[in-house]
Every structure is written in structure tokens, then in C-alpha cells.
Amino acid sequence: MIDRVGVFEAVNQAISWALRLRVLAAFSASSASVRRGPGAESLTGTGVGKMIHSLFLINCSGDIFLEKHWKSVVSQSVCDYFFEAQEKAADVENVPPVISTPHHYLISIYRDKLFFVSVIQTEVPPLFVIEFLHRVADTFQDYFGECSEAAIKDNVVIVYELLEEMLDNGFPLATESNILKELIKPPTILRSVVNSITGSSNVGDTLPTGQLSNIPWRRAGVKYTNNEAYFDVVEEIDAIIDKSGSTVFAEIQGVIDACIKLSGMPDLSLSFMNPRLLDDVSFHPCIRFKRWESERVLSFIPPDGNFRLISYRVSSQNLVAIPVYVKHSISFKENSSCGRFDITIGPKQNMGKTIEGITVTVHMPKVVLNMNLTTTQGSYTFDPVTKVLTWDVGKITPQKLPSLKGLVNLQSGAPKPEENPSLNIQFKIQQLAISGLKVNRLDMYGEKYKPFKGVKYVTKAGKFQVRT
Amino acid sequence: MTDSKYFTTTKKGEIFELKAELNSDKKEKKKEAVKKVIASMTVGKDVSALFPDVVNCMQTDNLELKKLVYLYLMNYAKSQPDMAIMAVNTFVKDCEDPNPLIRALAVRTMGCIRVDKITEYLCEPLRKCLKDEDPYVRKTAAVCVAKLHDINAQLVEDQGFLDTLKDLISDSNPMVVANAVAALSEIAESHPSSNLLDLNPQSINKLLTALNECTEWGQIFILDCLANYTPKDDREAQSICERVTPRLSHANSAVVLSAVKVLMKFMEMLSKDLDYYGTLLKKLAPPLVTLLSAEPELQYVALRNINLIVQKRPEILKHEMKVFFVKYNDPIYVKLEKLDIMIRLASQANIAQVLAELKEYATEVDVDFVRKAVRAIGRCAIKVEQSAERCVSTLLDLIQTKVNYVVQEAIVVIKDIFRKYPNKYESVIATLCENLDSLDEPEARAAMIWIVGEYAERIDNADELLESFLEGFHDESTQVQLQLLTGIVKLFLKKPTETQELVQQVLSLATQDSDNPDLRDRGYIYWRLLSTDPVAAKEVVLAEKPLISEETDLIEPTLLDELICYIGTLASVYHKPPSAFVEGGRGVVHKSLPPRTASSESAESPETAPAGAPPGEQPDVIPAQGDLLGDLLNLDLGPPVSSPPLTTSSVQMGAVDLLGGGLDSLMGDEPEGIGGTNFVAPPTAAVPASLGAPIGSGLSDLFDLTSGVGTLSGSYVAPKAVWLPAMKAKGLEISGTFTRQVGSISMDLQLTNKALQVMTDFAIQFNRNSFGLAPAAPLQVHAPLSPNQTVEISLPLSTVGSVMKMEPLNNLQVAVKNNIDVFYFSTLYPLHILFVEDGKMDRQMFLATWKDIPNENEAQFQIRDCPLNAEAATSKLQSSNIFTVAKRNVEGQDMLYQSLKLTNGIWVLAELRVQPGNPSCTLSLKCRAPEVSQHVYQAYETILKN
């Protein structure tokens, strides 16, 4: 800004050396030179590949424990730029997802304490890469039960086979779990024993049936003895509540997760009592969009197994009920090394259901040394290193509201903290979709058997924050 | 029983042991060994020494083993090209395998082996696979074409694979279509000129059909491809939009963003009055908001894009302010982006909410975030006038917290608020002054000094305050020093009696004790101003300053429009066009939003590149020059109002005049005014460049000049006119004209040094222009140009430079550099210098072409006062390369049918009607590019009258 002030002074403007030198430099620079922005470095314009050139998996202590190259080998040293950014970020979660280096871009995600760092050489949609990386992590989770360094190292060959199957020349090949599992069998203890005895392999040798059909997400020939279809309606409340208890922002993020174990090619229709609630929805590719547009019915041939059918958002303020309230008084005295802490939590709009699984997490200011608190319910811990206070409350019984109060010890001599900490609240309400969404009925066509059907509702706190 | 066993090593030497195992007779042992090799590869160990042994395992019925060997091959084939040949036979054989999985695997792997020698063996199997009965194989083969093209583009073209690939766009299987599109897009990227993806309504229809059926990744490829298409009118645009909108509900965020790109681009073509336009606006908001509930990495990319969208079409998200409110545990990169968007969306309606939030953020823990939040409060004050008062009081509250960095940020932004609302909030100055001592950051110190200097008359102890800074003058950073210098000069001009000593002190510190040229130079200027004419000094230094505006941080509109075309890409994340960071300029096509067509007015669609501008065909050197010059011209030396340069040029010119004149008189008339100081003119003392446009307009009367000597041996040459007056260019006067002689164009320049110092190091550059004119050789001025000396230079020109349509068409912007500075001017060149020697058209051809060009392209002009007969006119025009094809006499009038050709191949056909005794003649012009007619007419007039 101050530069501009300078420019405004007519005289000063005239003699700004820096500016002039820049002009001259630009003028005399060789004409072949290419402009480079500070944030964006040059890519070698070889036009190679649509997206991921290489992938590095890095753990929290900064070890590269797996690398996969889809083109030529890129040296591990490219990750130094990532480490540099990581060092600057202080917190692992704050590492920027897109980093530019002199010849590459690094696009990364942080999942389950692991960094998935991809190396990009050409202009490529970053969301494409990020979505794909998440899909890779999902696949590991699906195959090995957890996405961890140990699991990946234990199954390194399968991991490699999977990565090769998921991406070809930068084009995603097979990312649907159903298809991948036909190509490469997930490891099981039994199978590895059998394999080592019989010498058979865990690679399927026929073309996955779904791969090219119009329903690539479903494999053919599915058979169950018990045919079941379960739906979980899970709603999370994201909210920011201000000091005085009024709602600054609130919305509901809902998903319907399905677990479908049905034989053959079932064609399902799911309808709602109040479909008008759903005006901002993302669909699984299996859903027939036109049918939804015209009739507000979810009509689909489901993938086999677990999958997310839809996700939706309800943001209209009056529809978002806030099930809990918090009374709080957190204060630090000037020129003294202590402060007071007092919070009480109670039910608000809970639709007559029990609120359970309540946990309150507070990131206390750095100058807090210790906390001496008493609680009427549950238990609390304070970690003096991370300064995180966790209060595990449990259920709320309206007769006796849980509270946590006591003294805060501050570092002596340090100035009193400027900021009051925000409270992060977790809770759960069973058998309730807080938006009021209700499934009406599920019909099945195309198959003759009678499936067993079930719907479960649950409401949880998402990013639920109370400012103090 | 896990794979981690493969990592264990033995003491004997891993490679040695593996070699033995790979050559084992037992199948199982072999497979285990290959797995060990792969495991080593995953952690970056070099196991290339095992190449022959691994390749030997390739001939197997075991698919897993085969796959593993292939994995190995892809990694190491490049380092062992000779060995890799060994694998070819197996590949070729596998491509014939009855199992489609194996056929596909083979063709896929072969493409990944980037060894030249292998590629020739690849062609036949690939050709078969492209026509395979199984779509899985076809789609794999489609990708393989792209791979092969990357290794050997010529081969792919020679073998006709591109045509086969194009055919696959009509394949019955949507996945094959998607992959074909992806492969073609990738190939097209490295060959921007090739018309590979020939998008027309039919192919678009095919793509839209495939869009509904292919996988999510295929949808992204197709949508990105669609975005490159320009619909022919608003109805087509709307129908495409309608078919793309369902993608907004896709679970994959990359699909959503690609769809948003297509919609944002095509929306440009829709009239705002259309009902559908409103519907579309409403449909865009929810998916964008939904992106914000995804993982933080996705949020970040989404936010960077939303930032662009909000600037282009603020109405989409104007009601969604709250979703951008920051949660305390958002990653910092998300927080900062959200903050930026909040300010962009701030309006009178929601400002109270926004301010309350910002105040909340200002007490957070993260320092960077807090700073930006404080700054945001200032930006709100500037953006929403009604909120200014509240913002200021919020800032004062924050200053009361005494948190050091908060105070400093607050002072920096309050300075901007003063600049936006002068004489309104100065009452807070006292509060600011209380915090003087706590300021330790240069920016805050400089801001405070600026405030003190600017309002010196209202601050009783301004001199003391500024003096206190002066003590440590040399330890301050440059920006503080510069501000201090200016601040004290202002103070002196306002309170001359008490501060004489102070001003002398600062001037001597700046000029004598400092080795910073910026500072020294500014010091001298003030010194001379003050000693020459204090009144003038007052007028200059205390001149009224233009208000700053909220627009300062917006992206420049043409760049914004280009970036909208790149939604979802890296360019959108960095807010820079890809040309700024893709090396070599290869594969960079400037994209622009489509113009609005049909009934609607076109005023809404800014900056559409001329359809004829061929992108990326020029040699590399020229575009870079063009860019460079473009940069120079865009350098915003004026007030930071981000409107297009032309509208601000008057302001800039004013500033330059002021200085140019003032400085000249200072230095010319009274060189002794410099006083006793041992002042040596710095080698590049100068005035900032001015935009040449206003000067150029003075040239429009060039053609009216009737005197002048035309050379007979070539086209008519206009007399030299002054292009750049000495006043505007620190004493350098440039006059010139254009000539065309025997096929070569040149620019005849006359440079005169009217300054007192010697000029050297001349260079010249042109901005991109309509006909690609560019200097064919450097500007050669052999000896230094001493004062009052004139030199004549003929600069040969070529027409192979970068092309950009100019307004007017024959406008040429020129930059000339010498040891003093860079100067800009623009001039209009007569079109006839572009008439080429082989512009005579065959009679038949003429007739056919004349008929072929539609009548609406015909333009008619009167040439008055031109008492020439047909013969004289013919010969006169002929010498300027306007050729008479035929002549007819109709009812006493002579009809001359003439043709000419421009350097860029545009033909112009003319019919000139001359009537004996009548001094006027009539000129009818027909041309496929009717915009040149006006200029051809001017050329005619010039030639005939001289």
C-alpha cells in the first residue's frame, strides 16, 4: 500500500528508481525469456501426460516410504520442496495443497496421518488430482481395512498393482471398488495361506464385467443368500455460535450411505416423505438424474456393497435446529497468573431425543500451564503440551446439567491471552435426522426375491463451534 | 505373511541373491523374487541390474507374474533400451491373445515403454487394437495413441492413427469416446494449431450424449473439451448449458467444477433478459457452496475458483456470505481464501455481519490470519462507504488491545481509509500517535510517517514526531526513508518557518549520505524544486491526490475473462494465465470468452480475440517480444485505479507533462541551480514512460499533407512527421515515415537529440499489431548521438511478428529505448506499404472472386479533388502495387478494375470509376475482410493525390 502512496506524490512517482530499473530490465531482457510469476513457476511444456506423473507417500516424520512413477522416474529430491513447505506450515494440516517447484507442481492431500504427494508436469485440473488421490486413499482403506503406513508396506505389491490399475498415462482407468476387486483380489489371511499352498494368485484373469457396461459400478453375477438393503441417513450440523449464544452460521451436511447386498440386477426406487428439503444434492453416478428432476424419486441400480448414495446440504437457517447450548465464562485476570473457567452444557432443540456422546474440546491459549477443574459428570483431560482440554461428558440428563469449572494456571509474567478459546462440541442423536428428512418407501424391480430393508437415522455434530 | 518380508535383505548382497531366485526353475520362487524386486522399486532402490533376469520371466501364463514383470519394464526400459527389445516379441504375441484383458495389458504397457526402437514394432499391434472388437481394448488403445504421440509425433501422423482416433469419437461405447477425447485433447495441447478436435454441432452432440454415460473421469475430459467450443449463437449455447447442468449434482468435485467452467463460459453468450439466464445463475450457487464442505484441499481449489467467479458474476453467491465464515480449525490456507471472498461479497446489506466476524477473527491465534483480518476491515471501509465509520471505530478498538501486530496492521489500513475519505476521520490521529513507539515494522512506520506528513498542519508536534524518526535514518528500510523524506518536505511546505533545519537535514541525509539511488534521486528532485520555485514545489508535492478505490485488488477484466476460461485448472489456482507459467509458449492458446451473438448487444462481451489471429504460429522470439512490450505498456505508473490504460492515460499524461516540462526547464535553463553539490546525472535519469496513444492521434492528418516527394521506384512515401516530440521523451525527438521498395518495407526514422547529454544504446520494439509488423533488424545507431545531432536510419521491417488486432487497424505502438529511458509512441502506418508485388489477379479469377464476395462486404468511397485521367491513375497506383486487371469504358466513364494483396494474403478487389472532367472519382472495394476497406481507401486517396 505504501508503494501506492509514493506513486501518488507526483514528484516521487517520476523518480522511482526501482520502477525504472524494472522497466529497463524487462526491455533488455532477452526476447526468449519467459515471464514468471512469483507464485507460479514454469512447467516444461512437453505436454506429457494428462495428470499424475509420480506419486510419493510420505509419513508424518517425513520418510518417503513408497513411490510410483507412471512416466519416467522423478527423483525423490522433488519432495524437498514439499518438506520445505511442511516446515513452514508449523502444523501438518496447514501444508498448502498445491506447491510449485521449478519444474513441477506438487499436489498433495493429507489423509490418515499420511501425505499423498503427486508430481504434476503439465497444466492439469488440481481438483481432478485431489479427487483421484482421495480415491486412492479410499481404495487402500477398502482393501486393507485401514490406510496406514504399516498396511501399505505390508501389502506393497498389491498397492503397486492397484496404482497401476487405477491410472494409465495419467488417465484414470478403474477407480470403482467393485471393478478393482475383480481385477485384484483384496488380501485375506485365508487367501494368502491358500495362495501360498496352491500357487494361485490374487490377480483376476478375466475382464471385469462392469468395466464397459452402462453400469460400470456393478459387477454381474452377484449372489446372496440373504438379500438386504440398508440405508443410513447421517446428518451433521455445522455451526458457529457466538458469545451470546446466537447462531452465526448453521447448516446441515447430510449423506445417505447404503449397504446393498442384493443378488442379480436389482433396480431400486427410494422415495421420501419430504423430498423438497433436498434442493442441493450430489448424486452417486448410479442415480437417474432425470427421474429425480421430474418425480423427486431416487431411482438406481446400486453398486454391490457399501457406497454413498447421495450427499446433501440444508442451509436454510430456520430448518437447522441447534440441539445443545453452552453457558460459558472463561476469564483471565490481568497481572495475575490465573484465570477462571466455567462451562455448562444443556439441551435446546433436541426433538425429545437423548443427546449422547458429548465431548467438548478446547484449544487453550499457549500461556495456560495447567487447569484445575471439577466436573459434575464425565471426565476431563488437559494436555499441557498441546494445550488441549477434552471433556468427555456422555449423555445429557435435563434434570442435572453437566458442568466443568475451576482454575486456570497461567505462565507467570506472560501477558494475559488476547483470545478466548473456541469450544468444539461433538454429540450424537440416534433415530433422528435433524432436518426432518424421512424415507417413505423403497421399491425393488427387476428381481423376484423379497429383500430385507432397513433405514437408520442419526444426527451428529460436524464442525460445531461455540465462541467464547 | 505380509509383503514386508520382501524388504528384508541378506548380508550376501541383495542383487546377487535376487538374481539367483529369478532364474530359479520353480514358478513360485520366481514370482516371489519378482515381488521382491518390485518392493525394492517402490522405495526407490535401483534394481535395474536385474533387467535381463526379470524380462526372462515375462513368458508366462500367470497373469500376476506377467503384470509384475510389466510393472518392472515400464520403470526401467528407458535405461536399458537394447534389452527392452527382447520384450517386443512377447508384447506382439500378447496383443493377439484371446483374452481381451491380456491384449489391453500388452498394448498399454508397450505404450509406456518410452524407447524409440520399440515404437516401430508397436504400430501394427496398435492398429489392430484400435479396431478390436472388445471396447476395453479399444479404449486402452486410444490412450496408447497419446502415449505414442508423445514419444514420436511424426510416426503417429504418418501411420494415420490420428484419423482412427477421430473415428473413435463416434464409437458406440461411451468409455471409448471419453478416452478418445482425452487422448485427442492431450495431443491437441502440444499442437495448438492442428485442428484435431474439430468441434461442430454434430460432434458436440455426440460428446453430450457420451457425457451422460461415461465414468466420472471421462466426464471431466468431455466437459473440458466442450469448454473449448464456441457455440454459433445463444440458442446453441443455451441448449448445451441445459445438457451440462445435471453435472452440477455430481459427487465428484472435479466434474462439478468442469461443468461450472462450461456454464460460466457459455453464459457469456446468453442475454441477461433471458429467463434461462436467471435460472442458470440460481443453479450455480448450490454446487459451489457444496464444494466448501469437502476435504480442505478441495475447498482450497474451490475457493480460488470461487474468487474468480465472484469477481465475474457477483450475483451468483451474493446471498451465500455465511458459508465463507471461518471456522477456527480450518487450515490456514482455507482461512485466508475465505477472508478474501468475504470482502468481495461485502455489501451494504451484509456489512454488519461481516464486520462482526472480522472483529472476531482479529482476536484469533494465528498471526497471519489476524493481520489479514485487520486489513480486511480496512478494505470493507473502502468498499462500503456506509460502513466506514463503523470500520474505523472497530479499528480503534483493536488498537486499544495494544497487541503489537494488530496495532501496526490497523495503522496501515487507516492510512488507506484517510486516502479514501479525506477530512473525515482525522480526529483519530491523536490515538494513532500514541502508538508511535510500538511500531517496528517498516510498512506500519511508513504509514504512520505518511499520516504525520500529510496532516502536519493538524498535528502540533509533527516536527518532533518526524525528527524522532530521523535519528536512526540510515537503519530504516527504504520505504520508511522515502516516506520520511517526503513527509518532512510536506511538513516544511506547510510550516516553513520552524522546520527549515529539519528539511535540510533530511535532504542532506538522503542525497549525500545515502547510497540508495532511489532515495538520492528523490532527494535531489525535492532539493531542486524547493530551491528553484517553492510555490511550484508546493503545488507539486501537496497536489490533491486522487481517491483510492475499492477496485484496486480486483483482477484486471481481460485477465479475469481469460481466467474464467481456465476454471478448475492450475491457472485458476494461481490466478495467472497458463502462458505465464508454461515454458516455451508451446501449447499455449489464449482463450477468451465467446462474444454474445444474435439479438443481444455486444457491448457486454469484452476483448474477444479476432477470429483470424493465428495463435502460436510465429517463431518463439516474436511473441515473447510482444509480451514484453505488452507488459511495458501495462505498467501502471498512474494512480492505482485498475481501469484499462487508455482511460487513465490523461491522468498519466498530466503527470508526465508536469514533470517533463518542469524538469527540462530545471536542467536546461538553470544547470547551475544544482548548486554546489557535485551532481552527476545518473546514467538513466528519466521520466516515466508515457503511453503513446494520445500522441499518435496527431498523426491522423498525415494523409492530408499534399506536399512531399514520392519516390518513383517504389510506393508512395509520405513525408516524415514528428512521432515523438522531444518534450515527451527527455529530449529525444523522433520523426519518421514508412516506405515500401522492391518488396521490402522499412521505417525511415530521424532521431534528433535535443537534450544536453549524449544518447547511446538505442533499441526499438513494436507491440503486437494487426499485420504482424516487426523490426527485421536491430535499430542501428552506430555512433553516440551528441546534443543537437540528427541521425537518419532506415529500419527494415518484416511482417512475421505477433498478430493482434489493433484499433484502428493500422495502429502501431512503438517503444524506443536509449540510455536515458524507454519511450512509447504510437503511429498509424499507411496500408499501402503492405501491398505486395504479386498482387495482380488473373482476369477470370478476378471476376469469380468479385462475384463470390457477398455484396454486404462492398464499400463505396468518393475520392474528391483528384483531377486525374485513367492512365495517370493506373500508373500512379501501379507503382504502389495496386494493379489494374481490366479497364472498361461505360458511358464516357472509365472503369478500372484493380486488385491488390496484403502481406497477410488478404485480397482486395477494387472498381475505380473515373469521369473525365469530373475531379471526383468513385471507389468500390470488395474484400473478404471488410474492415480493411476503410484503410485501403485512405491509401488510394493518399497515392492518387500525391
Tab-separated table of N, CA, C and O in Angstrom, chain B residues 35 37 40 43 89 230 302 352 360 385 406 417 446 449 458 503 555 685 699 706 744 780 787 842 862 864 928:
chain	number	residue	atom	x	y	z
B	35	LYS	N	8.403	-60.183	-6.946
B	35	LYS	CA	7.746	-59.331	-5.952
B	35	LYS	C	8.769	-58.576	-5.120
B	35	LYS	O	8.590	-57.408	-4.794
B	37	VAL	N	11.689	-57.713	-6.092
B	37	VAL	CA	12.264	-56.666	-6.954
B	37	VAL	C	11.334	-55.455	-6.979
B	37	VAL	O	11.768	-54.311	-6.833
B	40	SER	N	11.468	-53.439	-3.848
B	40	SER	CA	12.637	-52.552	-3.802
B	40	SER	C	12.389	-51.300	-4.632
B	40	SER	O	12.782	-50.190	-4.263
B	43	VAL	N	10.461	-48.327	-3.085
B	43	VAL	CA	11.115	-47.407	-2.164
B	43	VAL	C	12.277	-46.694	-2.834
B	43	VAL	O	13.109	-46.083	-2.185
B	89	ASN	N	8.804	-59.212	-28.701
B	89	ASN	CA	8.086	-60.370	-29.235
B	89	ASN	C	6.926	-60.785	-28.366
B	89	ASN	O	5.846	-61.080	-28.856
B	230	THR	N	-17.002	-22.971	-29.262
B	230	THR	CA	-17.747	-21.715	-29.267
B	230	THR	C	-19.048	-21.926	-30.033
B	230	THR	O	-19.026	-22.132	-31.244
B	302	ALA	N	-11.420	-24.974	-4.698
B	302	ALA	CA	-12.739	-24.408	-4.969
B	302	ALA	C	-12.757	-22.921	-4.632
B	302	ALA	O	-13.257	-22.104	-5.401
B	352	ALA	N	-22.738	-5.508	8.380
B	352	ALA	CA	-22.716	-5.618	9.839
B	352	ALA	C	-22.219	-6.989	10.259
B	352	ALA	O	-21.338	-7.122	11.113
B	360	GLU	N	-14.083	-10.675	15.247
B	360	GLU	CA	-13.843	-11.947	15.928
B	360	GLU	C	-12.498	-12.543	15.492
B	360	GLU	O	-11.711	-12.992	16.305
B	385	GLU	N	-19.103	2.378	1.651
B	385	GLU	CA	-18.936	3.689	2.253
B	385	GLU	C	-19.718	3.825	3.556
B	385	GLU	O	-19.232	4.386	4.535
B	406	VAL	N	-1.393	-6.220	15.666
B	406	VAL	CA	-2.735	-5.725	15.349
B	406	VAL	C	-2.683	-4.211	15.166
B	406	VAL	O	-3.207	-3.652	14.203
B	417	ILE	N	-7.766	4.405	4.580
B	417	ILE	CA	-9.106	4.979	4.797
B	417	ILE	C	-9.034	6.506	4.676
B	417	ILE	O	-9.904	7.135	4.080
B	446	ALA	N	6.159	3.462	7.921
B	446	ALA	CA	5.987	4.302	6.744
B	446	ALA	C	4.581	4.882	6.702
B	446	ALA	O	4.392	6.070	6.395
B	449	ILE	N	4.327	7.668	9.210
B	449	ILE	CA	5.029	8.866	8.750
B	449	ILE	C	4.210	9.565	7.671
B	449	ILE	O	4.094	10.782	7.650
B	458	ARG	N	-2.212	19.697	11.261
B	458	ARG	CA	-3.133	19.440	12.368
B	458	ARG	C	-2.439	18.818	13.561
B	458	ARG	O	-3.053	18.560	14.581
B	503	VAL	N	14.368	20.057	7.302
B	503	VAL	CA	14.313	19.670	5.904
B	503	VAL	C	15.723	19.598	5.323
B	503	VAL	O	16.052	18.722	4.531
B	555	ILE	N	-8.988	-8.337	-10.117
B	555	ILE	CA	-8.187	-8.784	-11.248
B	555	ILE	C	-8.616	-7.989	-12.474
B	555	ILE	O	-9.789	-7.711	-12.675
B	685	ALA	N	18.775	8.789	-15.648
B	685	ALA	CA	17.798	9.711	-15.081
B	685	ALA	C	16.669	9.877	-16.071
B	685	ALA	O	16.905	10.043	-17.257
B	699	LEU	N	-1.350	12.248	-35.679
B	699	LEU	CA	-0.870	11.827	-36.986
B	699	LEU	C	-1.979	11.658	-37.995
B	699	LEU	O	-1.741	11.433	-39.160
B	706	THR	N	-0.139	17.592	-48.619
B	706	THR	CA	-0.148	17.490	-50.078
B	706	THR	C	1.245	17.614	-50.668
B	706	THR	O	1.526	17.101	-51.735
B	744	SER	N	10.341	-4.698	-49.980
B	744	SER	CA	10.675	-4.661	-48.566
B	744	SER	C	10.140	-3.380	-47.927
B	744	SER	O	10.196	-2.306	-48.519
B	780	GLN	N	20.032	0.337	-35.625
B	780	GLN	CA	21.481	0.533	-35.610
B	780	GLN	C	21.840	2.013	-35.647
B	780	GLN	O	21.715	2.674	-36.665
B	787	PRO	N	24.441	15.986	-28.444
B	787	PRO	CA	23.388	17.001	-28.412
B	787	PRO	C	23.271	17.738	-29.742
B	787	PRO	O	24.291	18.035	-30.385
B	842	ASP	N	-5.472	-12.601	-61.873
B	842	ASP	CA	-5.876	-13.026	-63.204
B	842	ASP	C	-7.325	-12.591	-63.454
B	842	ASP	O	-8.146	-12.572	-62.553
B	862	GLN	N	-15.910	8.032	-52.030
B	862	GLN	CA	-15.683	9.101	-53.006
B	862	GLN	C	-14.282	9.658	-52.800
B	862	GLN	O	-13.889	9.935	-51.679
B	864	ARG	N	-12.393	12.863	-53.714
B	864	ARG	CA	-12.654	14.190	-54.289
B	864	ARG	C	-11.357	14.882	-54.680
B	864	ARG	O	-10.273	14.512	-54.249
B	928	ARG	N	-12.881	-9.852	-48.460
B	928	ARG	CA	-13.460	-10.792	-47.500
B	928	ARG	C	-13.297	-10.281	-46.077
B	928	ARG	O	-13.982	-10.727	-45.165
